[in-house]
Coordinates of C-alpha atoms in Angstrom, one line a residue:
X17 CA -9.5 60.3 20.4
X18 CA -6.7 57.9 21.4
X19 CA -5.5 60.2 24.1
X20 CA -9.0 60.5 25.5
X21 CA -9.6 56.8 25.5
X22 CA -6.3 56.1 27.2
X23 CA -7.4 58.3 30.1
X24 CA -11.1 57.6 30.4
X25 CA -11.8 54.4 28.4
X26 CA -13.6 53.7 25.1
X27 CA -15.7 56.4 23.4
X28 CA -19.0 54.4 24.1
X29 CA -18.3 54.5 27.8
X30 CA -17.3 58.1 28.2
X31 CA -20.2 59.2 25.9
X32 CA -22.7 57.4 28.1
X33 CA -21.2 58.9 31.3
X34 CA -19.0 61.9 30.5
X35 CA -16.0 62.5 32.9
X36 CA -16.5 65.3 35.4
X37 CA -13.8 67.4 33.7
X38 CA -16.0 67.7 30.6
X39 CA -19.3 68.3 32.5
X40 CA -20.8 71.7 33.4
X41 CA -19.0 73.6 36.2
X42 CA -21.2 76.5 37.1
X43 CA -20.4 79.9 38.5
X44 CA -21.5 79.2 42.1
X45 CA -22.5 82.5 43.6
X46 CA -21.4 82.7 47.2
X47 CA -23.9 85.5 48.0
X48 CA -25.0 85.1 51.6
X49 CA -23.6 84.0 55.0
X50 CA -21.4 81.1 54.2
X51 CA -22.0 78.0 56.4
X52 CA -20.0 74.8 55.7
X53 CA -22.9 72.5 56.1
X54 CA -24.9 74.3 53.4
X55 CA -21.8 74.5 51.2
X56 CA -21.2 70.8 51.2
X57 CA -25.0 70.1 50.9
X58 CA -25.2 72.2 47.7
X59 CA -22.1 70.5 46.2
X60 CA -23.7 67.1 46.6
X61 CA -27.0 68.5 45.2
X62 CA -25.1 69.9 42.1
X63 CA -23.4 66.6 41.6
X64 CA -26.7 64.7 41.7
X65 CA -27.9 67.0 38.9
X66 CA -25.1 66.3 36.5
X67 CA -22.6 69.0 37.5
X68 CA -19.0 68.0 37.2
X69 CA -17.2 70.8 39.2
X70 CA -17.5 74.3 40.6
X71 CA -16.3 77.8 40.1
X72 CA -16.7 79.5 43.5
X73 CA -17.7 83.1 42.8
X74 CA -17.9 85.8 45.6
X75 CA -21.0 87.8 44.7
X76 CA -23.3 90.6 45.7
X77 CA -25.2 89.7 48.9
X78 CA -22.1 88.1 50.4
X79 CA -22.2 88.4 54.2
X80 CA -19.0 86.5 55.1
X81 CA -16.0 88.8 54.9
X82 CA -14.1 88.3 51.7
X83 CA -10.8 86.4 52.1
X84 CA -11.2 86.4 55.8
X85 CA -10.6 83.2 57.9
X86 CA -14.2 82.0 57.8
X87 CA -14.2 82.6 54.0
X88 CA -11.1 80.5 53.5
X89 CA -12.5 77.8 55.8
X90 CA -15.6 77.5 53.7
X91 CA -13.5 77.3 50.5
X92 CA -11.6 74.5 52.2
X93 CA -14.8 72.7 53.1
X94 CA -15.9 73.0 49.4
X95 CA -12.6 71.7 48.2
X96 CA -12.8 68.7 50.6
X97 CA -16.3 67.8 49.4
X98 CA -15.3 68.2 45.7
X99 CA -12.3 65.9 46.3
X100 CA -14.7 63.3 47.9
X101 CA -16.9 63.4 44.7
X102 CA -14.1 63.7 42.2
X103 CA -15.1 67.2 41.2
X104 CA -12.7 70.0 40.2
X105 CA -13.1 73.1 42.5
X106 CA -11.9 76.2 40.6
X107 CA -11.5 79.5 42.4
X108 CA -12.4 83.1 41.3
X109 CA -10.0 86.0 41.8
X110 CA -12.2 88.8 42.8
X111 CA -15.1 90.0 45.0
X112 CA -17.8 90.4 42.3
X113 CA -16.1 91.8 39.2
X114 CA -14.1 93.0 37.2
X115 CA -10.9 91.3 38.4
X116 CA -8.1 93.4 39.8
X117 CA -9.0 95.6 42.8
X118 CA -9.0 92.6 45.3
X119 CA -12.4 93.6 46.6
X120 CA -11.3 97.2 46.8
X121 CA -8.5 96.5 49.3
X122 CA -5.7 97.7 47.0
X123 CA -7.5 100.7 45.6
X124 CA -9.4 103.2 47.7
X125 CA -8.7 106.9 48.7
X126 CA -5.1 106.5 49.7
X127 CA -4.0 104.1 46.9
X128 CA -3.9 106.5 43.9
X129 CA -0.9 104.7 42.5
X130 CA -3.0 101.5 42.1
X131 CA -6.0 103.1 40.4
X132 CA -6.5 103.2 36.6
X133 CA -4.8 106.0 34.6
X134 CA -5.9 107.5 31.3
X135 CA -4.4 110.2 29.1
X136 CA -7.0 112.8 27.9
X137 CA -6.7 115.9 25.7
X138 CA -8.6 118.3 28.1
X139 CA -8.1 121.5 26.2
X140 CA -7.2 122.8 22.7
X141 CA -6.5 126.5 22.2
X142 CA -5.4 128.6 19.2
X143 CA -2.9 131.5 19.8
X144 CA -1.9 134.3 17.4
X145 CA 1.7 134.1 16.1
X146 CA 4.3 136.5 17.5
X147 CA 2.6 137.0 20.8
X148 CA 3.6 136.2 24.3
X149 CA 0.9 134.2 25.9
X150 CA 0.1 133.4 29.5
X151 CA -2.6 130.8 29.5
X152 CA -4.1 129.3 32.7
X153 CA -4.8 125.6 32.5
X154 CA -8.0 124.4 34.1
X155 CA -7.9 120.6 34.5
X156 CA -8.7 120.2 38.2
X157 CA -12.4 120.6 37.4
X158 CA -12.2 117.1 35.9
X159 CA -11.2 115.6 39.2
X160 CA -8.9 116.7 42.1
X161 CA -6.5 113.9 41.2
X162 CA -6.0 114.9 37.6
X163 CA -2.4 115.7 36.7
X164 CA -1.0 117.7 33.8
X165 CA 1.2 115.7 31.4
X166 CA 2.0 117.5 28.2
X167 CA 1.4 120.5 25.9
X168 CA 2.0 120.1 22.2
X169 CA 2.0 123.1 19.7
X170 CA 1.3 122.7 16.0
X171 CA 0.7 125.4 13.3
X172 CA -3.0 125.8 13.0
X173 CA -3.9 124.2 9.7
X174 CA -6.2 125.6 7.0
X175 CA -8.1 122.3 6.8
X176 CA -8.6 121.7 10.5
X177 CA -9.1 119.1 12.1
X178 CA -6.5 117.5 9.8
X179 CA -2.9 118.3 10.8
X180 CA -1.3 116.3 8.0
X181 CA 0.4 119.2 6.4
X182 CA 1.8 120.7 9.5
X183 CA 2.6 117.8 11.9
X184 CA 6.3 117.9 11.0
X185 CA 6.5 121.4 12.6
X186 CA 5.0 120.3 16.0
X187 CA 6.7 121.5 19.1
X188 CA 6.7 120.1 22.6
X189 CA 6.0 123.1 24.8
X190 CA 5.5 121.1 28.1
X191 CA 8.5 122.8 29.7
X192 CA 6.8 126.2 29.3
X193 CA 4.0 125.2 31.7
X194 CA 4.8 126.2 35.3
X195 CA 2.3 126.2 38.1
X196 CA -0.5 125.4 35.6
X197 CA 0.2 128.4 33.4
X198 CA 1.6 128.2 29.9
X199 CA 4.0 131.1 29.4
X200 CA 5.2 130.9 25.8
X201 CA 6.4 133.2 22.9
X202 CA 4.3 132.0 20.0
X203 CA 6.4 131.8 16.8
X204 CA 5.8 134.3 14.1
X205 CA 4.0 133.5 10.9
X206 CA 0.4 132.6 11.7
X207 CA -1.7 130.9 14.4
X208 CA -0.6 128.0 16.5
X209 CA -2.8 125.3 18.0
X210 CA -1.8 124.0 21.4
X211 CA -3.2 120.7 22.7
X212 CA -3.1 120.1 26.4
X213 CA -3.0 116.6 27.9
X214 CA -3.6 115.4 31.4
X215 CA -3.6 112.1 33.3
X216 CA -7.0 111.1 34.6
X217 CA -7.3 108.7 37.6
X218 CA -10.2 106.5 38.4
X219 CA -11.9 107.8 41.6
X220 CA -11.8 105.7 44.8
X221 CA -15.6 105.1 44.8
X222 CA -18.2 103.0 43.1
X223 CA -17.5 99.4 42.3
X224 CA -14.5 98.0 44.2
X225 CA -13.0 101.5 45.1
X226 CA -12.2 102.2 41.5
X227 CA -10.6 99.9 38.9
X228 CA -6.8 99.3 38.9
X229 CA -3.9 100.6 36.9
X230 CA -3.7 97.3 35.0
X231 CA -0.5 98.4 33.1
X232 CA 1.4 98.8 36.4
X233 CA 3.2 95.6 37.4
X234 CA 3.5 96.5 41.1
X235 CA -0.3 96.9 41.3
X236 CA -1.0 93.6 39.7
X237 CA 1.5 91.9 42.0
X238 CA -0.3 93.3 45.0
X239 CA -3.6 91.8 43.6
X240 CA -1.9 88.4 43.1
X241 CA -0.5 88.5 46.6
X242 CA -3.8 89.4 48.1
X243 CA -5.8 86.7 46.2
X244 CA -3.9 83.9 44.4
X245 CA -1.0 83.7 46.8
X246 CA -3.3 84.0 49.9
X247 CA -5.4 81.1 48.7
X248 CA -2.3 79.0 48.0
X249 CA -0.7 79.8 51.3
X250 CA -3.9 78.9 53.2
X251 CA -4.0 75.4 51.7
X252 CA -0.3 74.9 52.3
X253 CA -0.7 76.0 55.9
X254 CA -3.6 73.5 56.3
X255 CA -1.3 70.7 55.0
X256 CA -3.2 70.4 51.7
X257 CA -0.6 71.6 49.2
X258 CA -1.5 68.6 47.1
X259 CA -4.9 70.2 46.4
X260 CA -3.1 72.9 44.3
X261 CA -3.3 71.8 40.7
X262 CA -5.5 68.8 41.4
X263 CA -8.6 69.3 43.5
X264 CA -8.2 73.1 42.9
X265 CA -7.1 73.1 39.2
X266 CA -7.0 76.8 38.7
X267 CA -8.5 80.3 39.1
X268 CA -10.9 82.4 37.0
X269 CA -10.3 86.0 36.0
X270 CA -13.4 88.0 35.0
X271 CA -13.6 91.0 32.6
X272 CA -10.2 92.6 33.1
X273 CA -9.7 95.5 30.7
X274 CA -7.4 98.5 30.1
X275 CA -10.4 100.7 29.4
X276 CA -12.4 100.6 32.6
X277 CA -12.4 104.4 32.8
X278 CA -14.8 105.8 35.5
X279 CA -13.9 109.5 35.6
X280 CA -17.4 110.7 34.9
X281 CA -16.5 114.3 34.1
X282 CA -14.1 113.1 31.4
X283 CA -16.4 110.7 29.5
X284 CA -16.7 113.1 26.5
X285 CA -13.0 113.9 26.3
X286 CA -10.7 112.1 23.8
X287 CA -8.7 109.7 26.0
X288 CA -6.5 106.6 25.8
X289 CA -5.1 104.1 28.4
X290 CA -2.0 105.4 30.2
X291 CA 0.3 104.8 33.1
X292 CA 3.2 107.1 34.3
X293 CA 5.8 104.5 33.2
X294 CA 4.6 104.6 29.6
X295 CA 6.7 107.4 28.2
X296 CA 9.9 105.6 29.3
X297 CA 8.8 102.3 28.0
X298 CA 7.8 103.8 24.7
X299 CA 11.2 105.5 24.3
X300 CA 12.8 102.2 25.1
X301 CA 10.8 100.3 22.5
X302 CA 10.8 102.8 19.6
X303 CA 13.6 105.3 20.2
X304 CA 11.7 108.5 20.1
X305 CA 9.8 110.6 22.7
X306 CA 6.3 109.5 23.6
X307 CA 5.0 113.1 23.4
X308 CA 5.5 113.0 19.6
X309 CA 2.6 110.6 19.2
X310 CA 0.0 112.6 21.1
X311 CA -1.4 114.7 18.3
X312 CA -1.7 111.6 16.1
X313 CA -3.8 110.0 18.8
X314 CA -6.5 112.6 18.7
X315 CA -6.3 114.1 15.1
X316 CA -5.5 113.0 11.6
X317 CA -1.8 113.7 10.9
X318 CA -1.5 112.1 7.5
X319 CA 0.9 109.4 6.6
X320 CA 2.6 109.5 10.1
X321 CA -0.7 108.7 11.9
X322 CA -0.5 105.0 11.4
X323 CA 3.1 104.7 12.6
X324 CA 2.4 106.8 15.8
X325 CA -0.9 105.0 16.6
X326 CA 0.5 101.5 16.0
X327 CA 3.5 102.3 18.1
X328 CA 1.3 103.6 20.9
X329 CA -0.9 100.5 20.8
X330 CA 2.1 98.2 20.7
X331 CA 3.6 99.8 23.8
X332 CA 0.2 99.7 25.6
X333 CA -0.4 96.1 24.7
X334 CA 3.1 95.1 25.8
X335 CA 2.6 96.7 29.2
X336 CA -1.0 95.4 29.6
X337 CA -0.2 91.8 28.7
X338 CA 3.0 91.6 30.8
X339 CA 1.7 93.3 33.8
X340 CA -1.6 91.4 34.2
X341 CA -1.9 88.2 32.2
X342 CA 1.7 87.1 32.2
X343 CA 2.2 87.8 35.9
X344 CA -0.9 85.8 36.8
X345 CA 0.0 83.0 34.3
X346 CA 3.6 82.8 35.7
X347 CA 2.4 82.7 39.3
X348 CA -0.1 80.0 38.5
X349 CA 2.7 78.0 36.9
X350 CA 4.5 77.9 40.2
X351 CA 1.6 76.1 42.0
X352 CA 0.4 74.0 39.0
X353 CA -2.7 76.1 38.5
X354 CA -4.4 76.9 35.2
X355 CA -5.3 80.6 34.7
X356 CA -8.6 80.9 32.9
X357 CA -11.6 83.2 32.5
X358 CA -12.7 85.8 30.0
X359 CA -12.0 89.4 29.1
X360 CA -14.3 92.4 28.8
X361 CA -16.2 93.0 25.6
X362 CA -14.5 90.3 23.6
X363 CA -16.9 90.1 20.7
X364 CA -17.4 93.8 19.8
X365 CA -15.4 96.1 17.4
X366 CA -13.9 98.5 18.0
X367 CA -14.5 98.3 21.8
X368 CA -12.8 94.9 21.6
X369 CA -9.6 96.7 20.6
X370 CA -10.0 99.6 23.0
X371 CA -10.3 97.2 25.9
X372 CA -7.5 94.8 25.0
X373 CA -5.5 96.0 22.0
X374 CA -5.0 92.4 20.7
X375 CA -7.2 89.5 21.8
X376 CA -4.6 86.9 20.7
X377 CA -1.8 88.4 22.7
X378 CA -3.9 88.4 25.8
X379 CA -4.8 84.7 25.3
X380 CA -1.2 83.8 25.0
X381 CA -0.9 84.0 28.8
X382 CA -4.1 82.2 29.8
X383 CA -3.9 78.4 30.2
X384 CA -7.6 78.1 29.2
X385 CA -8.9 81.0 27.2
X386 CA -12.6 81.8 27.5
X387 CA -15.5 83.9 26.4
X388 CA -18.7 85.3 27.9
X389 CA -22.0 84.3 26.2
X390 CA -24.6 86.8 27.3
X391 CA -28.3 86.3 26.6
X392 CA -30.1 83.1 25.5
X393 CA -30.5 83.7 21.8
X394 CA -27.8 82.9 19.3
X395 CA -29.9 82.8 16.1
X396 CA -28.9 85.4 13.5
X397 CA -32.5 85.7 12.3
X398 CA -33.5 87.0 15.7
X399 CA -30.9 89.8 15.9
X400 CA -33.4 92.5 15.1
X401 CA -35.7 91.4 17.9
X402 CA -32.9 91.4 20.5
X403 CA -32.4 95.2 20.2
X404 CA -35.5 95.4 22.5
X405 CA -33.8 96.1 25.8
X406 CA -36.9 95.5 27.9
X407 CA -36.1 91.8 28.5
X408 CA -32.5 92.2 29.6
X409 CA -29.9 95.0 29.3
X410 CA -27.6 93.0 27.0
X411 CA -30.1 92.3 24.2
X412 CA -28.4 94.5 21.7
X413 CA -25.1 92.6 22.0
X414 CA -26.4 89.5 20.2
X415 CA -24.3 90.0 17.1
X416 CA -21.1 90.3 19.2
X417 CA -22.0 87.1 21.0
X418 CA -22.2 85.2 17.7
X419 CA -18.6 86.1 17.0
X420 CA -17.0 86.0 20.4
X421 CA -16.9 82.2 20.7
X422 CA -15.0 82.0 17.4
X423 CA -12.4 84.4 18.7
X424 CA -11.9 82.2 21.7
X425 CA -11.7 78.9 19.9
X426 CA -9.5 80.4 17.1
X427 CA -7.1 81.7 19.7
X428 CA -7.0 78.3 21.3
X429 CA -6.3 76.6 18.0
X430 CA -3.6 79.1 17.1
X431 CA -1.9 79.1 20.5
X432 CA -2.3 75.4 21.3
X433 CA -4.7 75.7 24.3
X434 CA -6.4 72.5 25.4
X435 CA -9.8 73.9 26.5
X436 CA -12.1 76.8 25.5
X437 CA -14.1 78.0 28.4
X438 CA -17.5 79.7 28.1
X439 CA -19.5 81.6 30.8
X440 CA -22.8 80.6 29.4
X441 CA -26.5 81.7 29.6
X442 CA -25.7 84.8 31.7
X443 CA -28.4 87.6 31.9
X444 CA -30.9 85.4 30.1
X445 CA -33.6 86.3 32.7
X446 CA -35.7 83.9 34.8
X447 CA -37.8 82.8 31.8
X448 CA -35.0 81.0 30.0
X449 CA -36.1 77.4 29.2
X450 CA -34.1 74.3 29.1
X451 CA -34.8 74.1 25.3
X452 CA -33.3 77.6 24.9
X453 CA -30.3 76.7 27.0
X454 CA -29.8 73.6 24.9
X455 CA -29.8 75.7 21.7
X456 CA -27.2 78.0 23.2
X457 CA -25.1 74.9 24.3
X458 CA -25.2 73.4 20.8
X459 CA -24.2 76.6 19.1
X460 CA -21.3 77.2 21.5
X461 CA -20.0 73.7 21.1
X462 CA -20.2 74.0 17.4
X463 CA -18.2 77.2 17.5
X464 CA -15.4 75.6 19.6
X465 CA -16.3 75.8 23.3
X466 CA -15.8 72.8 25.5
X467 CA -15.7 74.0 29.1
X468 CA -19.1 75.2 30.2
X469 CA -19.5 77.6 33.2
X470 CA -23.3 78.2 33.5
X471 CA -24.2 81.6 34.9
X472 CA -25.3 80.7 37.5
X473 CA -26.0 78.4 40.5
X474 CA -26.5 80.4 43.7
X475 CA -26.1 79.8 47.4
X476 CA -29.2 82.0 48.0
X477 CA -32.0 83.8 46.3
X478 CA -33.0 85.7 49.4
X479 CA -34.5 89.2 48.7
X480 CA -32.6 91.3 46.2
X481 CA -30.3 88.4 45.2
X482 CA -33.0 87.3 42.8
X483 CA -32.2 90.2 40.6
X484 CA -28.5 89.6 40.2
X485 CA -28.3 88.8 36.5
X486 CA -30.6 85.7 36.6
X487 CA -31.4 83.0 36.0
X488 CA -30.0 80.9 38.9
X489 CA -30.6 77.4 37.5
X490 CA -30.6 75.6 40.8
X491 CA -33.7 77.6 41.8
X492 CA -35.6 77.0 38.6
X493 CA -38.8 74.8 38.6
X494 CA -37.2 72.6 36.0
X495 CA -34.0 72.0 38.1
X496 CA -35.1 68.4 38.9
X497 CA -34.6 67.7 35.1
X498 CA -31.3 69.6 34.8
X499 CA -29.2 66.5 34.6
X500 CA -30.6 65.8 31.1
X501 CA -29.1 69.0 29.8
X502 CA -25.9 68.5 31.8
X503 CA -25.4 65.0 30.4
X504 CA -26.0 66.4 26.8
X505 CA -23.5 69.2 27.4
X506 CA -21.0 66.8 28.9
X507 CA -21.2 64.3 26.0
X508 CA -20.7 67.1 23.4
X509 CA -17.7 68.5 25.2
X510 CA -16.2 65.1 25.6
X511 CA -16.3 64.1 22.0
X512 CA -15.7 67.7 20.6
X513 CA -12.7 68.5 22.8
X514 CA -9.6 69.6 21.0
X515 CA -7.8 66.4 21.9
X516 CA -10.4 64.3 20.1
X517 CA -9.5 65.3 16.6
X518 CA -8.1 67.9 14.3
X519 CA -9.7 71.2 13.3
X520 CA -10.5 71.4 9.5
X521 CA -11.1 75.1 8.6
X522 CA -11.8 75.9 5.0
X523 CA -11.9 79.7 5.5
X524 CA -9.2 82.0 6.9
X525 CA -10.3 85.4 8.2
X526 CA -7.5 87.8 9.0
X527 CA -7.7 89.5 12.5
X528 CA -7.4 93.2 11.6
X529 CA -5.9 94.4 14.9
X530 CA -3.3 96.7 13.3
X531 CA -5.9 98.1 10.9
X532 CA -7.8 99.2 14.0
X533 CA -4.7 100.5 15.7
X534 CA -3.9 102.6 12.7
X535 CA -7.4 104.1 12.5
X536 CA -8.4 104.6 16.2
X537 CA -8.6 108.3 17.0
X538 CA -8.2 107.8 19.9
X539 CA -10.8 105.0 20.7
X540 CA -12.8 104.9 17.5
X541 CA -13.1 106.5 14.1
X542 CA -15.5 106.2 11.1
X543 CA -13.0 103.8 9.5
X544 CA -12.7 101.7 12.7
X545 CA -16.5 101.6 13.0
X546 CA -16.7 100.4 9.4
X547 CA -14.2 97.6 10.0
X548 CA -16.2 96.6 13.1
X549 CA -19.4 96.5 11.1
X550 CA -17.8 94.3 8.6
X551 CA -16.4 91.9 11.2
X552 CA -19.7 91.5 13.1
X553 CA -22.3 91.8 10.3
X554 CA -20.9 89.7 7.5

């Protein structure tokens, strides 16, 4: 508490009137035509209702062109007003979400290199020994952009689908595929099973022209140049370089993932995250060919399974973390920004692993780690009720939400991060009460969160905007009383911040990332599901 008092004064003073940096800073949806007069009016209105800062969030309904001149001028007007009121003005790195495609500008029909890649086993065929086969591959029906990658042959086992007894005899027959035809002399002595693998590519349609190849450093650099760098250069051009790291402390990234696969025809195929540079990186890291792990990713191969799978995940995590999080973190360091936000599916197992591989390695390269708290109920005794999806589409995720905030705060303690952000109250519907919001607030503070980003305050609720994951708290009938909750939240965050004391934890729970990596086949397995059930239901 000494450090806090040196900066803000005695505890009694800061508890009575919490500093802005510990007050709520909502997701502020810019979801209509942006007009500077209305932007500055709403900031003052938020301030009068106990809000300490803003997270400007481009959102559905936006009419002002994203990252165009008028957009940037409105951001500048917001920053100017926040400076006047002593409020931090955080930015957001995407048009809607998830973060990466830069509003679809770096993906699209002619940017295949930037769209997400995945490796799928699209066919598995058994051939009689001693025969010459000519087998036509049919993978273009998945999508026109699908590319053949590998063919691996293994003696067909008596106890299929386990290949544990025969994996040492696997052969890479990729070189025998020409013009999409496998021409191969099958070895004598029984049947052989050939597995065919192809690279899937997210299509250039749907949300943001398809999600990015988040393992590709060049793609992420293009995203940073379009968004982070463009914001920074605008303020430098306007003679306000001093805003970077002060008035504008940082930028929010929202739900990035290495598993945003949107190839609809391949949803039922066994697939893993991939990028064309992966085989070379794998060889560099582990000293043997990437193709040797492919069978182990989709089948049981006995004792060697764990080695191959763990090596695959280690390579993927290395590429994922360095391409996305480290590049953003390092660029933010150059302009004194703090990178913050939250990842996709942070509370669930095994999807938590499928999306990120290792939550703690991701958080290593975020200045403020964070979490998404969906729904309004955090009471374990209400879990059964929340499986009713009529109220909101995320009701069944309640168990995950109970655990997610502990992941974020544990990562912050382990990695020495000063704040734990939470995107709070999202998708709770219009009937969320202040009492319910307070209950969520208390739980999140108790589990380690101290930077609240309410979801949401909105520029407009005109027409269909009302249905965008409500509630918008600045349009609620109880909004005149919001300052009471904002003061309560600010006081808790002030006194419970990591600088105010030392964590005392009596129980250590190991994070079983490698246990998942060893069991995932390729994105789940009965054992992985069992581990997940233990983590979220005990």
